[in-house]
Structure formats: structure tokens, C-alpha cells
């Protein structure tokens, strides 16, 4: 009875909450502004990084190296970062990450100015920037849960999704303009964005984000925390059942970051493709509400097919306008899948272990991505980009049908 009453009170509070209530929380406003600015810079940086490698080498293999370098830190550091973040002082972790990332980007800008930039420097910088992001991302997740009251968490997710869409639409346009002016300006822009994010996070005044968990972090404590995060994921039947399929799907999707720059002929075309994708994300953010009362397997399955079928289309069609429409459909599918899986994760994972559990999940899902990118880079020396899209679509559809054949997933989702 008591538990039912608590649930009813929480539901009633959630109904009364609004976006206005959320934005009245000053610390959350600072965090959201920092997120928006950093994401805008990240969007420009990702395009600039890949295009810089294309300009320097013209090699798909080297492009796969720089993308793989950006993913490796999540795998190597991700689990450790989650444990460290959960032990406290999240604000200082975010500040250090922003400052260090800004310094790396200023370094790349300087190397461009001095005409000293060579391919290996892009690879190393991608690794370092991603390494600090591996700490920043779980720290921000914990900060949101600490600053925002439970009834407003859904509103906070919606706000983050909106920020992602807006920055996703703006970043390719800004990147296209900056790349037309010169590659170095894209890196300078990203460095400035990280510094602005640093300023807003510095303004957050929330004591919980500075607290440290009592006790020293020795090997036994670390392993215990790590084990707890992993066991929390495994105890959720739907997450446990889906992990292997999600890993395989990630393996198939990872090369897309490499294929899109190779698919287009200029930075402006790449920017248009990215804009089309984020318009799809915006449409997906709206359409996901139609599945609110449906089993979670519905939006996940429909979303995956909305990604894979357009990829098959890219394997057959060369018209650029139609390609943009197909990418837009993939954006809708991506949003349906990501929002549904994120909701499942937040519902199933206890608040106190969300940092290490989120990092563990990311490591499990992204551990195959570097190998996938490197394999794709080698394959692209013997097969066309269009053929690669077709291979991804065919194998991806096979994986989706295998997932749907699993009775535990059909029942739990």
C-alpha cells in the first residue's frame, strides 16, 4: 500500500511539472547551456577531423584510423571512468575534461597555422579528446540526476534531446562555412566552445557534485564497484537479452561514420547530409510519442528497419537529393531506437550506480567499433562505398530478425 501511494504521488508530481519548472533550476540552466555549447563544438569537430584526414591523405584506411582512435578511449577508460565518477567530485571532473579538450584543440589550430600538421597528430588528438570525454559524459549524467528532482527527469531528457537536435542541425552548417574558410578555423571554434562550456559548468553551485565517497579507491574497492555496475545491467532481463544483438548491430553501423565522408564529393555535401540526418532526428523525437503505450520492442524494431532499409537504398541510388531523404529516414529510425533504449536503461538502473553502469554499457556496445572501422577501411580499398552500404543493410536485417526470434526479448520488451 505504501509503495503504491508513493508511486501515485510521483505520477501526480510528474503531471504537475513543466519545462518552466525545470528551467527555473539555475544550476540545470548552466549545465544545459554547457551541454549545448560543447555539443555544437563537437559536431563541428567530428566533421573537421574526418575531412582533415581526407584532405591530408585521401585514404579511407587513414580515415578509419582517426575514427577508431576516437572510440578506443571509451573502451579502454570507460569502465574506470564510471567508477571514478560515481565516487564523487563530478563538477571538477567536468571542468578538467573541458579545459584539457580545449588545450588539445588549440594545439591542432596552432599546428595548422604553422603548417606542421601530419596524419598521426590527428589520430593522437582524437584519442586524447575522446579520453577526456569518457570521463565527462558519465559525470554529466550524474550531475543531471543530482541537480534535477525525479519528477522533472523526463523533462530534462526532453530538453537534452532538443539541444541535440538544434546543435545537430546547426553544427553541419557552421562546419561547412568554417571548412570553406579553412580547416584550422573549425578546430579553433571547437576549442572556444569547450572553454565556454568550462565557464558555465564553473558557475554551477551544487554541493553534491563536489562530495567524495568515503574511503580510499584501492584495487578491491574498485573491483567491487565495477562488479556492482556490471551485475546491475545483467540483473535486468531485457538488457541482458539484448546486449549481444546490440553489440552486433553496433558492429554493422560503426563504418557509417567512415562511409558518409567517402560518399560525398565536398564538405558542403557532407554538411547537407548531416542536416538531413538531424531533421530526421527531430521528426523521430516527435514520432516516438506515438509509441508511448506500446511495448518497447515496437519502436526499437521499426527504428532499426528505418535505418537499414535506407542504407540498402544508398547501395542502389546515386541521386544526391534522394540520398538526403534516405538519410533523413535513418535519422528518424536512430531516434526511435536511441530514445527507447535510453528510457529502458534509466528505468532499470538504480540512481546510485548509474555512472559506472552507463560506462559499462557503453564499453560493451562500443568495444567492437574500432575493429569494425578498421575492417571497413581495408574493405573500401577493394569494394565501393555503395556496396558497403548494401552489406551493412543485409547483415543488419538478419541480426534484427534473430533478435525478434528471441522469446525473452519479445516478452520483456
Coordinates of N, CA and C in Angstrom, one line a residue, residues 82-253:
X82 N 33.6 5.4 -15.2 CA 32.4 5.3 -14.5 C 32.5 5.1 -13.0
X83 N 33.5 4.3 -12.6 CA 33.7 4.0 -11.2 C 34.2 5.3 -10.5
X84 N 35.2 6.0 -11.1 CA 35.8 7.2 -10.6 C 34.7 8.3 -10.4
X85 N 33.9 8.4 -11.5 CA 32.8 9.5 -11.4 C 31.8 9.2 -10.3
X86 N 31.4 7.9 -10.1 CA 30.5 7.6 -9.1 C 31.0 7.9 -7.7
X87 N 32.3 8.0 -7.5 CA 32.9 8.2 -6.2 C 32.9 9.7 -5.9
X88 N 32.4 10.6 -6.8 CA 32.2 12.0 -6.4 C 33.0 13.0 -7.2
X89 N 32.9 14.3 -6.8 CA 33.6 15.4 -7.4 C 33.3 15.5 -8.9
X90 N 32.1 15.3 -9.3 CA 31.7 15.3 -10.7 C 32.0 16.7 -11.4
X91 N 31.8 17.7 -10.6 CA 32.0 19.1 -11.2 C 33.4 19.3 -11.6
X92 N 34.4 18.9 -10.8 CA 35.8 19.1 -11.1 C 36.2 18.2 -12.2
X93 N 35.6 17.0 -12.3 CA 35.9 16.1 -13.4 C 35.5 16.8 -14.8
X94 N 34.3 17.4 -14.8 CA 33.8 18.0 -16.0 C 34.7 19.2 -16.3
X95 N 35.0 20.0 -15.3 CA 35.9 21.2 -15.6 C 37.2 20.8 -16.2
X96 N 37.9 19.8 -15.6 CA 39.2 19.3 -16.1 C 39.1 18.8 -17.5
X97 N 38.0 18.0 -17.8 CA 37.8 17.5 -19.1 C 37.6 18.6 -20.2
X98 N 36.8 19.6 -19.9 CA 36.6 20.7 -20.8 C 37.9 21.5 -21.1
X99 N 38.6 21.8 -20.0 CA 39.9 22.5 -20.1 C 40.9 21.8 -21.0
X100 N 41.1 20.5 -20.7 CA 42.1 19.7 -21.4 C 41.7 19.5 -22.9
X101 N 40.4 19.3 -23.1 CA 40.0 19.2 -24.5 C 40.2 20.5 -25.3
X102 N 40.0 21.6 -24.6 CA 40.2 22.9 -25.3 C 41.7 23.1 -25.6
X103 N 42.6 22.7 -24.7 CA 44.0 22.8 -25.0 C 44.4 22.0 -26.2
X104 N 43.9 20.8 -26.3 CA 44.2 19.9 -27.4 C 43.8 20.6 -28.7
X105 N 42.6 21.1 -28.7 CA 42.1 21.8 -30.0 C 42.9 23.0 -30.3
X106 N 43.3 23.8 -29.3 CA 44.2 24.9 -29.6 C 45.5 24.5 -30.2
X107 N 46.0 23.3 -29.7 CA 47.2 22.7 -30.3 C 47.1 22.4 -31.7
X108 N 45.9 21.8 -32.1 CA 45.7 21.4 -33.5 C 45.6 22.7 -34.4
X109 N 44.9 23.7 -33.9 CA 44.8 25.0 -34.6 C 46.2 25.6 -34.8
X110 N 47.1 25.5 -33.8 CA 48.4 26.1 -33.9 C 49.2 25.3 -35.0
X111 N 49.1 24.0 -35.0 CA 49.8 23.1 -35.9 C 49.4 23.4 -37.4
X112 N 48.1 23.7 -37.5 CA 47.6 24.1 -38.9 C 48.2 25.4 -39.3
X113 N 48.3 26.4 -38.3 CA 48.8 27.7 -38.7 C 50.3 27.6 -39.1
X114 N 51.0 26.7 -38.4 CA 52.5 26.6 -38.7 C 52.8 25.6 -39.8
X115 N 51.7 25.0 -40.4 CA 51.8 24.0 -41.5 C 52.6 22.8 -41.0
X116 N 52.4 22.4 -39.8 CA 53.2 21.2 -39.3 C 52.3 20.0 -39.1
X117 N 51.0 20.1 -39.4 CA 50.1 19.0 -39.1 C 50.3 17.8 -40.0
X118 N 50.5 16.6 -39.4 CA 50.6 15.4 -40.2 C 49.6 14.4 -39.7
X119 N 49.2 13.4 -40.4 CA 48.1 12.5 -40.1 C 48.2 11.9 -38.7
X120 N 49.4 11.5 -38.2 CA 49.4 10.8 -36.9 C 49.0 11.8 -35.7
X121 N 49.2 13.1 -36.0 CA 48.8 14.1 -35.0 C 47.3 14.1 -34.8
X122 N 46.5 14.0 -35.9 CA 45.1 13.9 -35.9 C 44.6 12.7 -35.1
X123 N 45.3 11.6 -35.3 CA 44.9 10.3 -34.7 C 45.2 10.4 -33.2
X124 N 46.3 11.0 -32.8 CA 46.6 11.1 -31.3 C 45.7 12.1 -30.7
X125 N 45.4 13.2 -31.3 CA 44.5 14.2 -30.7 C 43.0 13.6 -30.6
X126 N 42.6 12.8 -31.6 CA 41.3 12.2 -31.5 C 41.2 11.3 -30.3
X127 N 42.3 10.6 -30.0 CA 42.4 9.7 -28.9 C 42.3 10.4 -27.5
X128 N 43.1 11.5 -27.5 CA 43.1 12.3 -26.2 C 41.8 13.0 -25.9
X129 N 41.2 13.6 -26.9 CA 39.9 14.3 -26.7 C 38.9 13.3 -26.3
X130 N 38.8 12.2 -27.0 CA 37.8 11.2 -26.6 C 38.1 10.6 -25.2
X131 N 39.3 10.6 -24.8 CA 39.7 10.1 -23.5 C 39.1 10.9 -22.4
X132 N 39.2 12.3 -22.6 CA 38.6 13.2 -21.6 C 37.0 13.1 -21.6
X133 N 36.5 12.9 -22.8 CA 35.0 12.8 -23.0 C 34.5 11.6 -22.3
X134 N 35.4 10.5 -22.2 CA 35.0 9.3 -21.5 C 34.7 9.6 -20.0
X135 N 35.3 10.6 -19.4 CA 35.1 11.0 -18.0 C 33.9 12.0 -18.0
X136 N 33.9 12.9 -19.0 CA 32.9 14.0 -18.9 C 31.5 13.5 -19.0
X137 N 31.2 12.5 -19.9 CA 29.9 12.0 -20.2 C 29.2 11.4 -19.0
X138 N 29.8 10.5 -18.3 CA 29.1 9.9 -17.1 C 29.0 11.0 -16.0
X139 N 30.0 11.9 -15.9 CA 29.9 12.9 -14.9 C 28.7 13.8 -15.1
X140 N 28.4 14.1 -16.4 CA 27.3 15.0 -16.7 C 26.0 14.2 -16.4
X141 N 25.9 12.9 -16.7 CA 24.7 12.1 -16.4 C 24.4 12.1 -14.9
X142 N 25.5 12.0 -14.1 CA 25.3 12.0 -12.6 C 24.9 13.4 -12.2
X143 N 25.4 14.4 -12.8 CA 25.1 15.8 -12.4 C 23.6 16.1 -12.7
X144 N 23.1 15.6 -13.8 CA 21.7 15.8 -14.1 C 20.8 15.1 -13.1
X145 N 21.2 13.9 -12.7 CA 20.4 13.2 -11.7 C 20.5 13.8 -10.3
X146 N 21.6 14.5 -10.0 CA 21.8 15.2 -8.7 C 21.0 16.5 -8.7
X147 N 21.1 17.3 -9.8 CA 20.5 18.6 -9.8 C 19.0 18.6 -10.0
X148 N 18.5 17.7 -10.9 CA 17.1 17.7 -11.3 C 16.3 16.7 -10.4
X149 N 15.2 17.2 -9.8 CA 14.3 16.3 -9.0 C 13.7 15.2 -9.9
X150 N 13.4 14.1 -9.3 CA 12.9 12.9 -10.0 C 11.7 13.3 -10.9
X151 N 10.7 14.1 -10.4 CA 9.5 14.3 -11.3 C 9.9 15.1 -12.6
X152 N 11.1 15.7 -12.6 CA 11.5 16.5 -13.8 C 12.5 15.9 -14.6
X153 N 12.8 14.6 -14.3 CA 13.9 13.9 -15.1 C 13.5 13.7 -16.5
X154 N 12.2 13.4 -16.8 CA 11.7 13.2 -18.1 C 11.8 14.5 -18.9
X155 N 11.5 15.6 -18.3 CA 11.6 16.9 -18.9 C 13.0 17.2 -19.2
X156 N 13.9 16.8 -18.3 CA 15.4 17.0 -18.6 C 15.8 16.2 -19.8
X157 N 15.4 15.0 -19.9 CA 15.7 14.2 -21.1 C 15.2 14.8 -22.4
X158 N 14.0 15.4 -22.3 CA 13.4 16.0 -23.5 C 14.2 17.3 -23.8
X159 N 14.6 18.0 -22.8 CA 15.5 19.2 -23.1 C 16.8 18.8 -23.7
X160 N 17.4 17.8 -23.2 CA 18.7 17.3 -23.8 C 18.5 16.8 -25.2
X161 N 17.4 16.2 -25.5 CA 17.1 15.7 -26.9 C 16.9 16.9 -27.8
X162 N 16.2 17.9 -27.3 CA 16.0 19.2 -28.1 C 17.3 19.8 -28.4
X163 N 18.2 19.9 -27.4 CA 19.5 20.5 -27.6 C 20.3 19.7 -28.6
X164 N 20.2 18.4 -28.5 CA 20.9 17.6 -29.5 C 20.5 17.9 -30.9
X165 N 19.2 18.0 -31.1 CA 18.6 18.3 -32.4 C 19.0 19.6 -33.0
X166 N 18.9 20.6 -32.1 CA 19.2 22.0 -32.5 C 20.7 22.1 -32.9
X167 N 21.6 21.6 -32.0 CA 23.0 21.7 -32.3 C 23.4 20.8 -33.5
X168 N 22.7 19.6 -33.6 CA 22.9 18.8 -34.8 C 22.6 19.4 -36.1
X169 N 21.5 20.2 -36.1 CA 21.2 21.0 -37.3 C 22.1 22.1 -37.6
X170 N 22.6 22.8 -36.5 CA 23.4 24.0 -36.7 C 24.9 23.6 -37.0
X171 N 25.4 22.5 -36.3 CA 26.8 22.2 -36.5 C 27.3 21.9 -37.9
X172 N 26.5 21.1 -38.7 CA 27.0 20.9 -40.1 C 27.0 22.2 -40.9
X173 N 26.1 23.1 -40.7 CA 26.1 24.4 -41.4 C 27.3 25.2 -41.0
X174 N 27.5 25.3 -39.7 CA 28.7 26.0 -39.2 C 30.0 25.4 -39.7
X175 N 30.0 24.0 -39.7 CA 31.2 23.3 -40.1 C 31.5 23.6 -41.6
X176 N 30.4 23.6 -42.4 CA 30.6 23.8 -43.8 C 31.2 25.2 -44.1
X177 N 30.7 26.2 -43.4 CA 31.2 27.6 -43.5 C 32.7 27.6 -43.1
X178 N 33.0 27.0 -41.9 CA 34.3 27.1 -41.4 C 35.3 26.3 -42.3
X179 N 34.9 25.1 -42.8 CA 35.8 24.4 -43.6 C 36.0 25.1 -44.9
X180 N 35.0 25.8 -45.4 CA 35.2 26.6 -46.6 C 36.3 27.7 -46.4
X181 N 36.3 28.3 -45.2 CA 37.3 29.3 -44.8 C 38.6 28.7 -44.6
X182 N 38.7 27.5 -44.1 CA 40.0 26.8 -43.8 C 39.8 25.9 -42.6
X183 N 40.4 24.7 -42.7 CA 40.2 23.6 -41.7 C 40.6 24.1 -40.3
X184 N 41.6 25.0 -40.2 CA 42.1 25.4 -38.9 C 41.0 26.1 -38.1
X185 N 40.1 26.8 -38.8 CA 39.1 27.6 -38.1 C 38.0 26.7 -37.4
X186 N 37.8 25.5 -37.9 CA 36.9 24.5 -37.3 C 37.4 24.1 -36.0
X187 N 38.8 23.8 -35.9 CA 39.4 23.4 -34.6 C 39.4 24.6 -33.6
X188 N 39.7 25.8 -34.1 CA 39.6 26.9 -33.2 C 38.2 27.1 -32.6
X189 N 37.2 27.0 -33.4 CA 35.8 27.1 -33.0 C 35.5 26.1 -31.9
X190 N 35.9 24.8 -32.1 CA 35.7 23.8 -31.1 C 36.4 24.1 -29.8
X191 N 37.6 24.6 -29.8 CA 38.4 24.9 -28.6 C 37.6 26.0 -27.8
X192 N 37.1 27.0 -28.5 CA 36.4 28.1 -27.9 C 35.1 27.6 -27.2
X193 N 34.5 26.7 -27.9 CA 33.2 26.1 -27.4 C 33.5 25.3 -26.1
X194 N 34.6 24.6 -26.0 CA 34.9 23.9 -24.8 C 35.2 24.9 -23.6
X195 N 35.9 26.0 -23.9 CA 36.2 27.0 -22.9 C 34.9 27.6 -22.4
X196 N 33.9 27.9 -23.3 CA 32.6 28.4 -22.9 C 31.9 27.4 -22.0
X197 N 31.9 26.2 -22.4 CA 31.3 25.1 -21.6 C 32.0 25.1 -20.2
X198 N 33.3 25.2 -20.1 CA 34.0 25.3 -18.8 C 33.5 26.4 -18.0
X199 N 33.2 27.6 -18.6 CA 32.7 28.8 -17.8 C 31.4 28.5 -17.2
X200 N 30.4 27.9 -18.0 CA 29.1 27.6 -17.5 C 29.1 26.6 -16.4
X201 N 29.9 25.5 -16.6 CA 30.0 24.5 -15.5 C 30.6 25.0 -14.3
X202 N 31.6 25.9 -14.4 CA 32.2 26.6 -13.3 C 31.2 27.3 -12.4
X203 N 30.1 27.8 -13.1 CA 29.1 28.6 -12.4 C 28.1 27.8 -11.6
X204 N 28.1 26.5 -11.9 CA 27.2 25.6 -11.1 C 27.6 25.5 -9.6
X205 N 26.6 25.7 -8.8 CA 26.9 25.7 -7.3 C 26.0 24.7 -6.7
X206 N 26.4 23.4 -6.7 CA 25.6 22.3 -6.2 C 26.6 21.4 -5.4
X207 N 26.5 21.5 -4.0 CA 27.4 20.8 -3.1 C 27.6 19.3 -3.4
X208 N 26.5 18.7 -3.8 CA 26.6 17.2 -4.1 C 27.6 16.9 -5.1
X209 N 27.8 17.8 -6.1 CA 28.7 17.5 -7.2 C 30.2 17.6 -6.8
X210 N 30.4 18.1 -5.5 CA 31.8 18.2 -5.0 C 32.1 17.2 -3.9
X211 N 31.0 16.4 -3.5 CA 31.2 15.4 -2.5 C 32.0 14.2 -3.0
X212 N 32.8 13.7 -2.1 CA 33.6 12.5 -2.4 C 33.0 11.3 -1.6
X213 N 33.0 10.1 -2.2 CA 32.5 8.9 -1.5 C 33.6 8.6 -0.4
X214 N 33.2 8.3 0.8 CA 34.2 8.0 1.8 C 34.9 6.7 1.5
X215 N 36.2 6.7 2.0 CA 37.0 5.6 1.8 C 37.9 5.7 0.6
X216 N 39.1 5.1 0.6 CA 40.0 5.2 -0.5 C 39.7 4.2 -1.6
X217 N 40.0 4.6 -2.8 CA 39.7 3.8 -4.0 C 40.9 2.9 -4.3
X218 N 41.0 1.8 -3.6 CA 42.0 0.8 -3.8 C 41.5 -0.3 -4.8
X219 N 42.4 -1.3 -5.1 CA 42.0 -2.3 -6.1 C 40.8 -3.1 -5.7
X220 N 40.6 -3.5 -4.5 CA 39.5 -4.3 -4.1 C 38.2 -3.5 -4.1
X221 N 38.2 -2.2 -3.7 CA 37.1 -1.3 -3.8 C 36.7 -1.1 -5.2
X222 N 37.7 -0.8 -6.0 CA 37.4 -0.6 -7.5 C 36.8 -1.8 -8.1
X223 N 37.3 -3.0 -7.9 CA 36.7 -4.2 -8.5 C 35.3 -4.4 -8.0
X224 N 35.1 -4.1 -6.7 CA 33.7 -4.3 -6.1 C 32.7 -3.3 -6.8
X225 N 33.1 -2.1 -7.0 CA 32.3 -1.1 -7.7 C 32.0 -1.5 -9.1
X226 N 33.1 -2.0 -9.8 CA 33.0 -2.4 -11.2 C 32.0 -3.6 -11.3
X227 N 32.2 -4.5 -10.4 CA 31.3 -5.7 -10.4 C 29.8 -5.3 -10.2
X228 N 29.6 -4.4 -9.3 CA 28.2 -4.0 -9.0 C 27.6 -3.3 -10.2
X229 N 28.3 -2.5 -11.0 CA 27.8 -1.9 -12.2 C 27.4 -2.9 -13.2
X230 N 28.3 -3.9 -13.4 CA 28.0 -4.9 -14.4 C 26.8 -5.8 -14.0
X231 N 26.8 -6.2 -12.7 CA 25.7 -7.0 -12.2 C 24.4 -6.3 -12.3
X232 N 24.4 -5.0 -12.2 CA 23.1 -4.2 -12.3 C 22.5 -4.4 -13.6
X233 N 23.4 -4.3 -14.7 CA 22.9 -4.5 -16.0 C 22.4 -5.9 -16.3
X234 N 23.2 -6.9 -15.8 CA 22.8 -8.3 -16.1 C 21.5 -8.7 -15.4
X235 N 21.2 -8.0 -14.2 CA 20.0 -8.4 -13.5 C 18.8 -7.9 -14.2
X236 N 18.9 -7.0 -15.2 CA 17.7 -6.5 -15.9 C 17.5 -7.4 -17.1
X237 N 16.5 -8.3 -17.1 CA 16.4 -9.3 -18.2 C 16.4 -8.8 -19.6
X238 N 15.7 -7.7 -19.8 CA 15.6 -7.1 -21.2 C 17.0 -6.6 -21.6
X239 N 17.8 -6.0 -20.7 CA 19.1 -5.5 -21.1 C 20.0 -6.7 -21.3
X240 N 19.9 -7.7 -20.5 CA 20.8 -8.9 -20.6 C 20.5 -9.6 -21.9
X241 N 19.3 -9.7 -22.3 CA 18.9 -10.4 -23.5 C 19.3 -9.7 -24.8
X242 N 19.3 -8.3 -24.7 CA 19.5 -7.5 -25.9 C 21.0 -7.2 -26.2
X243 N 21.9 -7.4 -25.2 CA 23.3 -6.9 -25.3 C 24.0 -7.5 -26.5
X244 N 23.9 -8.8 -26.7 CA 24.6 -9.4 -27.8 C 24.1 -8.9 -29.2
X245 N 22.8 -8.7 -29.3 CA 22.3 -8.2 -30.6 C 22.7 -6.7 -30.8
X246 N 22.6 -5.9 -29.7 CA 23.0 -4.5 -29.8 C 24.5 -4.4 -30.2
X247 N 25.3 -5.3 -29.6 CA 26.8 -5.2 -30.0 C 27.0 -5.5 -31.5
X248 N 26.2 -6.5 -32.0 CA 26.3 -6.9 -33.4 C 25.8 -5.8 -34.3
X249 N 24.7 -5.1 -33.9 CA 24.2 -4.0 -34.6 C 25.2 -2.8 -34.6
X250 N 25.8 -2.6 -33.5 CA 26.8 -1.5 -33.4 C 28.0 -1.8 -34.4
X251 N 28.4 -3.1 -34.4 CA 29.4 -3.5 -35.3 C 29.1 -3.2 -36.8
X252 N 27.8 -3.4 -37.1 CA 27.4 -3.1 -38.5 C 27.3 -1.6 -38.8
X253 N 26.9 -0.8 -37.8 CA 26.7 0.6 -38.0 C 27.9 1.5 -37.9

